[in-house]
Coordinates of C-alpha atoms and ligand atoms in Angstrom, one line a residue:
Chain S
X181 CA -2.5 -19.4 61.4
X182 CA 0.8 -18.4 59.7
X183 CA -0.6 -17.5 56.4
X184 CA -2.2 -14.1 57.3
X185 CA 1.1 -13.0 58.8
X186 CA 2.9 -12.2 55.6
X187 CA 0.2 -10.1 54.0
X188 CA -0.1 -8.3 57.3
X189 CA 3.6 -7.7 57.4
X190 CA 3.5 -6.6 53.8
X191 CA 0.8 -4.1 54.6
X192 CA 2.6 -2.8 57.6
X193 CA 5.7 -2.4 55.5
X194 CA 3.8 -0.5 52.8
X195 CA 2.2 1.7 55.4
X196 CA 5.6 2.5 56.9
X197 CA 7.0 3.4 53.5
X198 CA 4.1 5.7 52.8
X199 CA 4.5 7.3 56.3
X200 CA 8.1 8.1 55.7
X201 CA 7.4 9.3 52.2
X202 CA 4.5 11.5 52.9
X203 CA 4.7 12.4 56.6
X204 CA 7.4 15.1 56.1
X205 CA 5.5 16.5 53.2
X206 CA 2.3 16.7 55.2
X207 CA 4.0 18.3 58.1
X208 CA 5.6 20.8 55.9
X209 CA 2.3 21.6 54.2
X210 CA 0.6 21.9 57.6
X211 CA 3.3 24.2 58.9
X212 CA 2.9 26.4 55.8
X213 CA -0.5 27.2 57.1
X214 CA 0.6 27.7 60.8
X215 CA 0.8 31.2 62.0
X216 CA 3.9 30.7 64.2
X217 CA 7.3 31.3 62.5
X218 CA 8.9 28.8 64.9
X219 CA 6.7 25.9 64.2
X220 CA 5.0 26.2 67.6
X221 CA 1.9 24.4 68.5
X222 CA -1.0 24.7 69.0
X223 CA -1.7 25.0 65.3
X224 CA -3.2 28.3 64.4
X225 CA -4.4 28.6 60.8
X226 CA -3.0 31.4 58.7
X227 CA -2.2 32.2 55.1
X228 CA 0.3 34.7 56.2
X229 CA 3.3 32.9 54.7
X230 CA 1.6 32.6 51.3
X231 CA 0.9 36.4 51.4
X232 CA 4.6 37.0 52.4
X233 CA 5.7 34.7 49.6
X234 CA 3.5 36.5 47.1
X235 CA 5.1 39.8 48.1
X236 CA 8.7 38.5 47.8
X237 CA 10.0 39.6 44.4
X238 CA 12.8 37.1 44.5
X239 CA 10.4 34.2 44.8
X240 CA 8.1 35.6 42.2
X241 CA 10.9 36.1 39.8
X242 CA 12.4 32.6 40.4
X243 CA 8.9 31.1 40.0
X244 CA 8.3 32.7 36.7
X245 CA 11.8 31.7 35.5
X246 CA 11.2 28.1 36.6
X247 CA 7.8 27.9 34.9
X248 CA 9.3 29.6 31.8
X249 CA 12.2 27.2 31.6
X250 CA 9.9 24.2 32.3
X251 CA 7.5 25.2 29.6
X252 CA 10.4 25.8 27.1
X253 CA 11.9 22.5 28.1
X254 CA 8.6 20.8 27.7
X255 CA 8.0 22.2 24.2
X256 CA 11.5 21.5 22.9
X257 CA 12.0 18.1 24.5
X258 CA 8.6 17.0 23.4
X259 CA 9.1 18.1 19.8
X260 CA 12.6 16.6 19.6
X261 CA 11.7 13.5 21.5
X262 CA 8.6 12.8 19.4
X263 CA 10.5 13.2 16.2
X264 CA 13.3 11.0 17.5
X265 CA 10.8 8.3 18.6
X266 CA 9.2 8.3 15.2
X267 CA 12.6 8.1 13.4
X268 CA 13.7 5.3 15.7
X269 CA 10.4 3.5 15.0
X270 CA 10.4 4.0 11.3
X271 CA 13.9 3.7 10.1
X272 CA 16.6 1.0 10.5
X273 CA 20.1 2.4 10.4
X274 CA 23.4 1.2 11.6
X275 CA 23.9 1.9 15.3
X276 CA 20.2 2.1 16.0
X277 CA 20.3 -0.5 18.8
X278 CA 23.3 1.3 20.4
X279 CA 21.5 4.6 20.3
X280 CA 18.4 3.1 21.9
X281 CA 20.5 1.7 24.7
X282 CA 22.3 4.9 25.2
X283 CA 19.0 6.7 25.8
X284 CA 18.5 5.0 29.2
X285 CA 21.7 5.8 31.2
X286 CA 20.9 9.5 31.6
X287 CA 17.9 8.5 33.6
X288 CA 20.1 6.5 36.0
X289 CA 23.3 8.6 36.1
X290 CA 23.3 10.7 39.3
X291 CA 22.3 14.3 38.5
X292 CA 25.3 15.5 40.4
X293 CA 27.6 13.9 37.9
X294 CA 25.5 14.9 34.9
X295 CA 25.5 18.5 36.3
X296 CA 29.3 18.6 36.8
X297 CA 29.9 17.1 33.4
X298 CA 27.6 19.6 31.7
X299 CA 29.2 22.5 33.5
X300 CA 32.6 21.4 32.3
X301 CA 31.4 20.7 28.8
X302 CA 29.5 24.0 28.5
X303 CA 32.5 26.0 29.6
X304 CA 34.7 24.0 27.2
X305 CA 32.5 24.8 24.2
X306 CA 31.9 28.4 25.3
X307 CA 28.2 28.4 26.4
X308 CA 29.2 28.8 30.0
X309 CA 26.6 29.3 32.7
X310 CA 23.2 31.1 32.4
X311 CA 19.7 30.5 31.4
X312 CA 20.6 29.0 27.9
X313 CA 22.8 26.5 29.6
X314 CA 20.1 25.6 32.1
X315 CA 17.6 25.1 29.3
X316 CA 19.9 22.9 27.2
X317 CA 20.7 20.9 30.3
X318 CA 17.0 20.4 31.1
X319 CA 16.1 19.5 27.6
X320 CA 18.9 16.9 27.6
X321 CA 17.6 15.4 30.9
X322 CA 14.0 15.4 29.8
X323 CA 14.5 14.0 26.3
X324 CA 14.9 10.3 27.3
X325 CA 11.6 10.5 29.3
X326 CA 9.8 11.7 26.2
X327 CA 11.4 9.2 23.9
X328 CA 10.5 6.3 26.3
X329 CA 6.9 7.3 26.7
X330 CA 6.3 8.1 23.0
X331 CA 8.1 4.9 21.9
X332 CA 6.1 2.8 24.2
X333 CA 2.9 4.1 22.5
X334 CA 4.4 3.7 19.0
X335 CA 5.3 0.1 19.7
X336 CA 1.6 -0.7 19.5
X337 CA 1.1 1.4 16.3
X338 CA 0.1 -0.6 13.2
X339 CA 2.2 0.8 10.2
X340 CA -0.3 -0.5 7.7
X341 CA -2.5 2.4 8.9
X342 CA 0.0 4.8 7.3
X343 CA 0.1 2.7 4.2
X344 CA -3.7 2.7 4.0
X345 CA -3.7 6.5 4.4
X346 CA -1.1 6.9 1.6
X347 CA -3.0 4.6 -0.7
X348 CA -6.0 6.9 -0.1
X349 CA -3.9 9.8 -1.4
X350 CA -2.6 11.4 1.7
X351 CA 0.9 12.9 1.6
X352 CA 3.5 12.3 4.3
X353 CA 2.5 15.4 6.3
X354 CA -1.2 14.5 6.2
X355 CA -0.4 10.9 7.2
X356 CA 1.6 12.2 10.2
X357 CA -1.0 14.7 11.3
X358 CA -4.2 12.6 10.8
X359 CA -3.1 9.1 11.5
X360 CA 0.2 8.8 13.3
X361 CA 0.1 11.7 15.7
X362 CA -3.5 11.0 16.9
X363 CA -2.4 7.5 17.8
X364 CA 0.6 8.5 19.8
X365 CA -1.0 11.6 21.3
X366 CA -1.4 10.1 24.8
X367 CA 2.3 9.2 24.8
X368 CA 3.2 12.7 23.7
X369 CA 1.1 14.3 26.4
X370 CA 2.6 12.0 29.0
X371 CA 6.1 12.7 27.8
X372 CA 5.4 16.5 27.8
X373 CA 4.2 16.3 31.4
X374 CA 7.3 14.3 32.4
X375 CA 9.5 16.8 30.7
X376 CA 7.8 19.7 32.5
X377 CA 8.2 17.9 35.8
X378 CA 11.8 17.0 35.2
X379 CA 12.7 20.6 34.5
X380 CA 10.5 22.2 37.2
X381 CA 11.8 19.9 39.9
X382 CA 15.3 20.1 38.8
X383 CA 17.8 21.3 41.4
X384 CA 21.3 19.8 40.9
X385 CA 21.7 20.6 37.2
X386 CA 20.2 24.1 37.6
X387 CA 22.4 24.8 40.6
X388 CA 25.5 24.0 38.5
X389 CA 24.4 25.8 35.4
X390 CA 22.5 28.9 36.6
X391 CA 24.2 32.3 37.1
X392 CA 24.0 33.4 40.7
X393 CA 21.6 36.2 39.7
X394 CA 19.0 34.1 37.9
X395 CA 18.2 31.1 40.1
X396 CA 15.3 28.8 39.4
X397 CA 12.9 28.1 42.2
X398 CA 14.5 25.0 43.6
X399 CA 17.9 26.8 43.6
X400 CA 16.4 29.8 45.4
X401 CA 14.9 27.6 48.0
X402 CA 18.2 25.9 48.6
X403 CA 20.0 29.2 49.0
X404 CA 17.2 30.6 51.2
X405 CA 17.5 27.6 53.5
X406 CA 21.2 28.1 53.9
X407 CA 20.7 31.7 55.0
X408 CA 18.0 30.8 57.5
X409 CA 14.7 29.0 57.2
X410 CA 11.5 31.0 56.9
X411 CA 8.0 29.5 56.7
X412 CA 7.7 31.2 53.3
X413 CA 9.7 28.2 52.0
X414 CA 7.1 25.9 53.3
X415 CA 4.5 27.8 51.4
X416 CA 6.3 27.8 48.1
X417 CA 7.4 24.1 48.5
X418 CA 3.8 23.1 49.2
X419 CA 2.8 24.8 46.0
X420 CA 5.6 23.1 44.0
X421 CA 4.8 19.7 45.4
X422 CA 1.1 20.1 44.6
X423 CA 1.8 21.1 41.1
X424 CA 4.4 18.3 40.5
X425 CA 2.3 15.6 42.0
X426 CA -0.6 16.7 39.9
X427 CA 1.5 16.6 36.8
X428 CA 2.9 13.2 37.6
X429 CA -0.5 11.8 38.4
X430 CA -1.7 13.0 35.0
X431 CA 1.4 11.7 33.2
X432 CA 1.2 8.2 34.7
X433 CA -2.5 8.0 33.9
X434 CA -1.9 9.1 30.3
X435 CA 1.0 6.8 29.7
X436 CA -0.5 4.0 31.9
X437 CA 3.0 2.5 31.9
X438 CA 2.8 -0.3 29.4
X439 CA -0.2 1.0 27.5
X440 CA -3.6 -0.3 27.4
X441 CA -5.7 1.2 24.6
Chain E
X216 CA -11.0 2.6 -14.4
X217 CA -7.9 1.5 -16.3
X218 CA -5.9 -1.5 -17.3
X219 CA -2.6 -2.2 -15.6
X220 CA 0.4 -3.2 -17.5
X221 CA 3.5 -4.7 -15.8
X222 CA 6.6 -5.1 -18.1
X223 CA 9.8 -6.9 -17.2
X224 CA 9.7 -6.1 -13.5
X225 CA 12.6 -7.4 -11.4
X226 CA 12.9 -6.8 -7.7
X227 CA 15.6 -8.2 -5.4
X228 CA 15.9 -8.1 -1.6
X229 CA 19.6 -8.5 -1.0
X230 CA 20.4 -11.7 -2.9
X231 CA 16.9 -13.0 -3.0
X232 CA 14.9 -12.4 -6.1
X233 CA 11.3 -11.6 -5.1
X234 CA 10.2 -10.8 -8.7
X235 CA 12.1 -12.1 -11.7
X236 CA 11.2 -10.5 -15.1
X237 CA 7.5 -10.4 -14.5
X238 CA 5.3 -9.2 -17.4
X239 CA 1.5 -9.3 -17.1
X240 CA -1.5 -7.3 -18.3
X241 CA -4.5 -6.7 -16.1
X242 CA -7.4 -5.8 -18.4
X243 CA -9.7 -2.9 -17.7
X244 CA -12.6 -3.9 -15.5
X245 CA -11.3 -7.5 -15.0
X246 CA -11.1 -9.4 -11.8
X247 CA -7.6 -10.9 -11.7
X248 CA -6.3 -13.3 -9.1
X249 CA -2.6 -13.7 -8.4
X250 CA -2.2 -17.2 -7.1
X251 CA 0.9 -18.8 -5.7
X252 CA 2.4 -20.4 -2.7
X253 CA 3.8 -18.4 0.2
X254 CA 7.0 -16.5 -0.7
X255 CA 6.3 -16.6 -4.5
X256 CA 6.3 -12.8 -4.8
X257 CA 2.5 -12.1 -4.8
X258 CA 2.7 -9.4 -2.2
X259 CA 5.8 -7.9 -3.7
X260 CA 4.1 -7.6 -7.1
X261 CA 1.0 -6.1 -5.6
X262 CA 3.0 -3.6 -3.5
X263 CA 5.1 -2.7 -6.6
X264 CA 1.9 -1.9 -8.5
X265 CA 0.7 0.1 -5.5
X266 CA 4.0 2.0 -5.2
X267 CA 5.0 0.8 -1.7
X268 CA 7.9 -1.1 -3.3
X269 CA 9.9 0.2 -6.2
X270 CA 11.2 -2.3 -8.9
X271 CA 14.9 -2.6 -9.7
X272 CA 14.0 -2.7 -13.4
X273 CA 10.9 -2.7 -15.6
X274 CA 7.9 -0.5 -16.2
X275 CA 4.4 -0.2 -14.7
X276 CA 1.6 1.5 -16.5
X277 CA -1.8 2.3 -14.9
X278 CA -4.1 3.5 -17.6
X279 CA -2.2 5.7 -19.9
X280 CA 0.4 6.7 -17.3
X281 CA 3.8 5.3 -16.5
X282 CA 4.0 5.2 -12.7
X283 CA 7.4 3.7 -11.8
X284 CA 8.4 7.1 -10.5
X285 CA 5.0 8.1 -9.0
X286 CA 4.6 7.8 -5.2
X287 CA 1.7 5.8 -3.8
X288 CA -0.5 8.8 -2.9
X289 CA -0.4 10.0 -6.5
X290 CA -1.2 6.7 -8.2
X291 CA -4.9 6.8 -7.6
X292 CA -5.3 3.3 -6.3
X293 CA -7.6 1.6 -3.9
X294 CA -6.1 -0.9 -1.5
X295 CA -7.4 -3.3 1.0
X296 CA -5.3 -4.8 3.7
X297 CA -5.5 -8.1 5.5
X298 CA -5.7 -6.3 8.8
X299 CA -8.4 -4.0 7.5
X300 CA -6.2 -1.0 8.7
X301 CA -9.2 1.1 9.6
X302 CA -8.2 4.3 11.4
X303 CA -9.1 3.6 15.0
X304 CA -9.6 7.3 15.9
X305 CA -12.2 7.9 13.2
X306 CA -15.8 6.9 12.8
X307 CA -16.8 4.6 10.0
X308 CA -18.0 7.6 8.0
X309 CA -14.8 9.5 8.6
X310 CA -12.8 6.4 7.6
X311 CA -14.7 6.0 4.3
X312 CA -14.5 9.8 3.7
X313 CA -10.7 10.0 4.4
X314 CA -9.7 9.8 0.7
X315 CA -12.4 12.3 -0.3
X316 CA -11.2 14.8 2.3
X317 CA -7.6 14.4 1.1
X318 CA -8.9 15.2 -2.3
X319 CA -10.9 18.2 -1.0
X320 CA -14.2 17.3 -2.6
X321 CA -16.2 19.4 -0.2
X322 CA -18.4 18.4 2.8
X323 CA -21.6 17.9 1.0
X324 CA -20.1 15.9 -1.8
X325 CA -18.2 13.8 0.8
X326 CA -21.3 13.1 2.7
X327 CA -23.2 12.0 -0.4
X328 CA -20.5 9.7 -1.7
X329 CA -19.8 8.2 1.8
X330 CA -23.5 7.4 2.1
X331 CA -23.5 5.8 -1.3
X332 CA -20.4 3.7 -0.6
X333 CA -21.8 2.5 2.8
X334 CA -25.0 1.6 1.1
X335 CA -23.1 -0.4 -1.5
X336 CA -21.5 -2.5 1.2
X337 CA -24.8 -2.6 3.1
X338 CA -23.6 -0.6 6.1
X339 CA -25.8 2.4 5.4
X340 CA -26.8 2.7 9.1
X341 CA -23.3 2.2 10.6
X342 CA -21.6 5.5 9.6
X343 CA -21.6 6.8 13.2
X344 CA -20.0 3.7 14.7
X345 CA -16.3 3.5 15.6
X346 CA -14.3 0.6 14.0
X347 CA -13.9 -1.2 17.3
X348 CA -17.7 -1.5 17.6
X349 CA -17.9 -3.5 14.4
X350 CA -17.6 -7.2 13.7
X351 CA -14.8 -8.6 11.5
X352 CA -17.0 -8.9 8.5
X353 CA -18.3 -5.3 8.9
X354 CA -14.8 -3.9 9.2
X355 CA -14.0 -5.7 6.0
X356 CA -16.9 -4.0 4.3
X357 CA -15.9 -0.6 5.6
X358 CA -12.3 -1.2 4.3
X359 CA -13.8 -2.0 0.9
X360 CA -16.0 1.0 0.9
X361 CA -13.1 3.2 1.8
X362 CA -11.0 1.7 -0.9
X363 CA -13.5 2.3 -3.7
X364 CA -15.2 5.5 -2.7
X365 CA -12.5 7.6 -4.4
X366 CA -13.2 5.7 -7.7
X367 CA -9.6 4.7 -8.0
X368 CA -8.2 3.3 -11.3
X369 CA -7.5 -0.1 -9.8
X370 CA -8.4 -2.0 -6.6
X371 CA -5.6 -4.0 -5.0
X372 CA -6.3 -6.6 -2.4
X373 CA -3.7 -8.6 -0.5
X374 CA -5.3 -11.8 0.9
X375 CA -8.1 -9.6 2.3
X376 CA -10.3 -12.5 3.4
X377 CA -7.8 -14.8 5.1
X378 CA -8.5 -13.4 8.5
X379 CA -12.2 -14.4 8.3
X380 CA -13.6 -17.7 9.2
X381 CA -14.9 -20.0 6.5
X382 CA -18.6 -19.1 6.3
X383 CA -17.9 -15.4 6.5
X384 CA -15.2 -15.7 3.9
X385 CA -17.6 -17.3 1.4
X386 CA -20.2 -14.6 2.0
X387 CA -17.6 -11.9 1.5
X388 CA -16.3 -13.5 -1.7
X389 CA -19.8 -13.3 -3.1
X390 CA -20.2 -9.8 -1.9
X391 CA -16.9 -8.7 -3.2
X392 CA -17.7 -10.2 -6.6
X393 CA -21.1 -8.4 -6.7
X394 CA -19.6 -5.1 -5.8
X395 CA -16.7 -5.4 -8.3
X396 CA -19.2 -6.1 -11.0
X397 CA -21.4 -3.3 -10.0
X398 CA -18.6 -0.8 -9.9
X399 CA -16.7 -2.3 -12.8
X400 CA -13.3 -1.5 -11.2
X401 CA -10.1 -3.3 -12.4
X402 CA -9.3 -5.6 -9.5
X403 CA -6.1 -7.4 -8.6
X404 CA -6.6 -9.9 -5.8
X405 CA -3.7 -11.8 -4.1
X406 CA -4.5 -15.2 -2.6
X407 CA -2.9 -18.5 -1.9
X408 CA -6.3 -20.2 -1.9
X409 CA -7.0 -21.8 -5.2
X410 CA -10.7 -22.2 -4.5
X411 CA -11.0 -18.4 -3.8
X412 CA -9.1 -17.6 -7.0
X413 CA -11.5 -19.9 -9.0
X414 CA -14.6 -18.4 -7.3
X415 CA -13.8 -14.8 -7.8
X416 CA -11.7 -14.1 -10.8
X417 CA -12.1 -14.0 -14.5
X418 CA -8.4 -14.3 -15.0
X419 CA -5.7 -16.0 -13.0
X420 CA -2.0 -15.6 -12.8
X421 CA 0.1 -18.3 -11.1
X422 CA 3.3 -17.2 -9.5
X423 CA 6.2 -19.3 -8.5
X424 CA 9.6 -18.1 -7.3
X425 CA 9.0 -14.6 -8.5
X426 CA 7.8 -15.6 -11.9
X427 CA 4.4 -15.8 -13.6
X428 CA 4.3 -19.4 -14.7
X429 CA 0.9 -19.2 -16.4
X430 CA -1.9 -16.7 -16.9
X431 CA -5.3 -17.1 -18.4
X432 CA -8.9 -17.7 -17.5
X433 CA -9.5 -20.2 -14.7
X434 CA -10.8 -22.7 -17.2
X435 CA -7.8 -22.3 -19.6
X436 CA -5.4 -22.8 -16.7
X437 CA -7.3 -25.7 -15.2
X438 CA -7.8 -27.5 -18.5
X439 CA -4.5 -26.7 -20.1
X440 CA -1.8 -26.3 -17.4
X441 CA 1.5 -25.5 -19.0
X442 CA 3.6 -27.0 -16.2
X443 CA 3.4 -29.7 -13.5
X444 CA 3.4 -26.8 -11.0
X445 CA 0.4 -25.1 -12.5
X446 CA -1.4 -28.5 -12.8
X447 CA -1.0 -29.3 -9.1
X448 CA -1.3 -25.8 -7.7
X449 CA -4.7 -25.1 -9.4
X450 CA -6.6 -28.3 -8.8
X451 CA -5.2 -31.8 -8.3
X452 CA -3.6 -34.1 -10.8
X453 CA -3.0 -37.8 -11.1
X454 CA 0.2 -38.4 -13.0
X455 CA 0.4 -41.3 -15.5
X456 CA 3.4 -43.4 -14.7
X457 CA 5.7 -43.8 -17.8
X458 CA 5.3 -47.6 -17.6
X459 CA 1.5 -47.3 -18.0
X460 CA 1.4 -45.2 -21.1
X461 CA 1.4 -48.2 -23.5
X462 CA -1.9 -48.6 -25.3
X463 CA -3.4 -45.4 -24.1
X464 CA -4.7 -42.6 -26.4
X465 CA -2.7 -39.6 -25.5
X466 CA -2.9 -36.0 -26.7
X467 CA 0.8 -35.4 -27.2
X468 CA 4.3 -36.6 -27.6
X469 CA 5.6 -38.6 -24.6
X470 CA 9.1 -37.4 -24.9
X471 CA 8.0 -33.8 -24.5
X472 CA 5.0 -34.2 -22.3
X473 CA 3.9 -35.7 -19.0
X474 CA 0.3 -36.8 -18.8
X475 CA -2.2 -36.4 -16.0
X476 CA -5.9 -36.8 -15.3
X477 CA -8.0 -34.7 -12.9
X478 CA -9.7 -36.6 -10.0
X479 CA -13.2 -35.8 -11.2
X480 CA -12.5 -37.0 -14.7
X481 CA -11.9 -40.6 -13.5
X482 CA -14.4 -43.4 -13.4
X483 CA -14.0 -46.4 -11.1
X484 CA -15.4 -49.8 -12.1
X485 CA -14.8 -53.4 -11.1
X486 CA -14.4 -54.6 -14.7
X487 CA -12.5 -53.2 -17.6
X488 CA -14.6 -50.7 -19.5
X489 CA -15.1 -51.2 -23.2
X490 CA -14.0 -47.8 -24.4
X491 CA -11.7 -45.0 -23.4
X492 CA -8.4 -45.1 -21.5
X493 CA -8.3 -47.5 -18.6
X494 CA -5.7 -48.7 -16.1
X495 CA -5.9 -51.4 -13.5
X496 CA -5.5 -50.3 -10.0
X497 CA -5.9 -51.3 -6.3
X498 CA -8.5 -49.6 -4.2
X499 CA -6.9 -48.4 -1.0
X500 CA -9.5 -46.3 0.7
X501 CA -12.9 -44.8 0.1
X502 CA -13.9 -41.7 1.9
X503 CA -17.6 -40.9 2.1
X504 CA -18.5 -37.2 2.2
X505 CA -22.2 -36.9 1.6
X506 CA -23.1 -36.7 -2.1
X507 CA -19.5 -37.1 -3.2
X508 CA -16.9 -39.7 -2.3
X509 CA -13.2 -39.7 -2.7
X510 CA -11.3 -42.9 -3.5
X511 CA -7.6 -43.4 -3.0
X512 CA -6.2 -46.0 -5.4
X513 CA -2.8 -47.1 -6.5
X514 CA -1.9 -47.3 -10.2
X515 CA 1.5 -48.9 -10.9
X516 CA 2.5 -48.0 -7.3
X517 CA 1.5 -44.3 -7.8
X518 CA -1.1 -42.9 -5.4
X519 CA -4.1 -41.6 -7.4
X520 CA -7.2 -39.8 -6.2
X521 CA -10.6 -40.0 -7.7
X522 CA -13.7 -38.0 -6.9
X523 CA -17.2 -39.2 -7.9
X524 CA -20.8 -39.2 -6.9
X525 CA -21.1 -41.7 -4.1
X526 CA -24.0 -43.5 -5.8
X527 CA -22.0 -44.0 -9.0
X528 CA -19.3 -46.0 -7.2
X529 CA -19.5 -49.8 -7.1
X530 CA -19.4 -51.4 -3.6
X531 CA -15.9 -52.7 -3.2
X532 CA -13.8 -53.5 -0.2
X533 CA -10.4 -51.8 0.2
X534 CA -7.7 -54.0 -1.4
X535 CA -9.9 -55.0 -4.4
X536 CA -8.6 -55.0 -7.9
X537 CA -10.4 -52.2 -9.8
X538 CA -10.2 -50.3 -13.1
X539 CA -9.9 -46.5 -13.4
X540 CA -10.9 -45.0 -16.8
X541 CA -11.4 -41.7 -18.5
X542 CA -12.2 -40.3 -21.9
X543 CA -9.0 -39.6 -23.8
X544 CA -9.9 -35.8 -24.2
X545 CA -9.7 -35.4 -20.5
X546 CA -6.0 -36.3 -20.5
X547 CA -3.8 -33.3 -19.6
X548 CA -0.6 -33.0 -21.7
X549 CA 1.8 -31.1 -19.5
X550 CA 5.1 -30.0 -21.1
X551 CA 8.1 -31.5 -19.4
X552 CA 10.2 -29.0 -17.7
X553 CA 14.0 -28.8 -17.9
X554 CA 14.3 -28.8 -14.1
X555 CA 11.9 -30.1 -11.5
Ligands
ADP724 N1 11.0 -6.3 2.6 C1 11.6 -7.5 2.3 N2 12.9 -7.7 2.7 C2 13.5 -8.9 2.4 N3 12.9 -9.9 1.7 C3 11.6 -9.7 1.3 C4 10.9 -8.5 1.6 N4 9.7 -8.6 1.1 C5 9.6 -9.8 0.5 N5 10.8 -10.5 0.7 C6 11.1 -11.8 0.1 O1 10.6 -11.9 -1.2 C7 10.0 -13.1 -1.5 C8 8.6 -12.9 -1.9 O2 7.8 -12.4 -0.8 P1 6.3 -12.0 -0.9 O3 6.1 -11.1 -2.1 O4 5.9 -11.5 0.4 O5 5.6 -13.4 -1.2 P2 4.1 -13.9 -1.0 O6 3.2 -12.7 -0.8 O7 3.8 -14.6 -2.3 O8 4.0 -14.8 0.1 C9 10.1 -13.9 -0.2 O9 11.2 -14.8 -0.4 C10 10.4 -12.9 0.8 O10 11.1 -13.5 1.8
MG725 MG1 1.9 -12.2 0.8

């Protein structure tokens, strides 16, 4: 009679975790469709806050900036990260192991510390604050994610495929384009989605590095909350969460964390 | 199609010499087997000819062209890998057509030549399949079709059959030989399997420690090995103990040669034969294997092996005193080496 207890406990535990994770989000999403500005029940369906949000030039501007920076981060981090992964895979050089190990801490270091450090560093080298600083910061944060996903895919790549292609007369570029890249494409797509999400969801580093005038969406939301909470925030947050979760879902499916074929 | 000429190639990896002053000529249209134990430098030599590895010194000529400084993709070679190395994201037809597309022969020409090559390896109906839908033997054929469809100057194969099981391997050997004859392409085939080398090739080169110890037709090397290593690596040899040489007819000088006899050249009898070379021995074991039988005997304490038709062997119990004999012309005279 004691055996079913543990699985039962385990399931209850899991359910509890999911409740605490998703209940606030669901409440927020529900409230974004509630007509009352003071979260009053009974629930009365309305898209008023979405309409308000769409009319708010600050929100629109911040959204466009966020998407722009996220797209730029995605492109740059994916290109650099893919190139770095291929280089790490193909060449042996002194310090390679050290470099590979150094790629992981940025994922674990608190963003607060990374953000402070970047701010100090960017001022020291004269970049200062502003959109270029934000972009550099985001690329730096996103790069390890790309390298990890692409490298995971590369680790199952058979280099004799490249040799076979070269023996057949293909130059280095053709080999890369026709043989290597098609194989690692799922890893690249997953890495790109991670890079987009890391940038789009980024608050701390953006908060440190953005000029007061050109906030990204998370920064705008934070400042808006400090001034006074409006249900518009629920609306935009719901949109962000939907987009981010969609992207993460795609990314984990593409990378399948460990890589079947 | 072209001959391949390797002259004085040396290649070191750190302090290890993988190739040590190797010179060898692969004749136009020939099927050449490079045979040697693991680590003897076969792969390194093949990869040097292909252009994946660059020699420290020496020259390589493919046809009329010196290629030491030419990258792989410009050498016009065909290569087959042990792992097949088919592109997993391309269909069979696209795999075979890859080299043609790189050469920009045009879609119609590509389709025609791919179909021709697939017919040659008897996979004419499999062009639309993906590599993972094929059996090991079929992948092998696709890899071969892909390697020869561009009509390269030379076909290089590094133990291509070692991943196949025995029956399939024998089938592929026959198939490979047929296709090589049909196409007439100069072929260099690396193997550590002496039987495979004998079956396939019209010339053999035996490698040891980065050196070619002997090259020639399989029969030349088998009948006239120039070293103890060659004698035992290609075929088996029973060495005549020095104490037993007295009274035998030998084809050489005993100070400069060691003498050996192949297992199948020996005859086993219970009495001393009237003619030929004969030595007394003790029968240790007789292994029946259908038509043939193998006998293990001891001659002056040396273990010898003898292969004969089972019905030609006298019935004798292990431990009996017997005679082993052979015609004097079957004695191998192997030059003594300074070392080993
Ligand atoms: N890339 C390499 N780096 C270091 N040593 C190598 C390399 N390739 C081959 N060798 C060495 O060269 C020798 C010959 O190897 P190889 O040509 O692969 O032999 P085989 O194919 O006959 O087994 C071996 O001692 C091997 O360890
Ligand atoms: Mg080898």
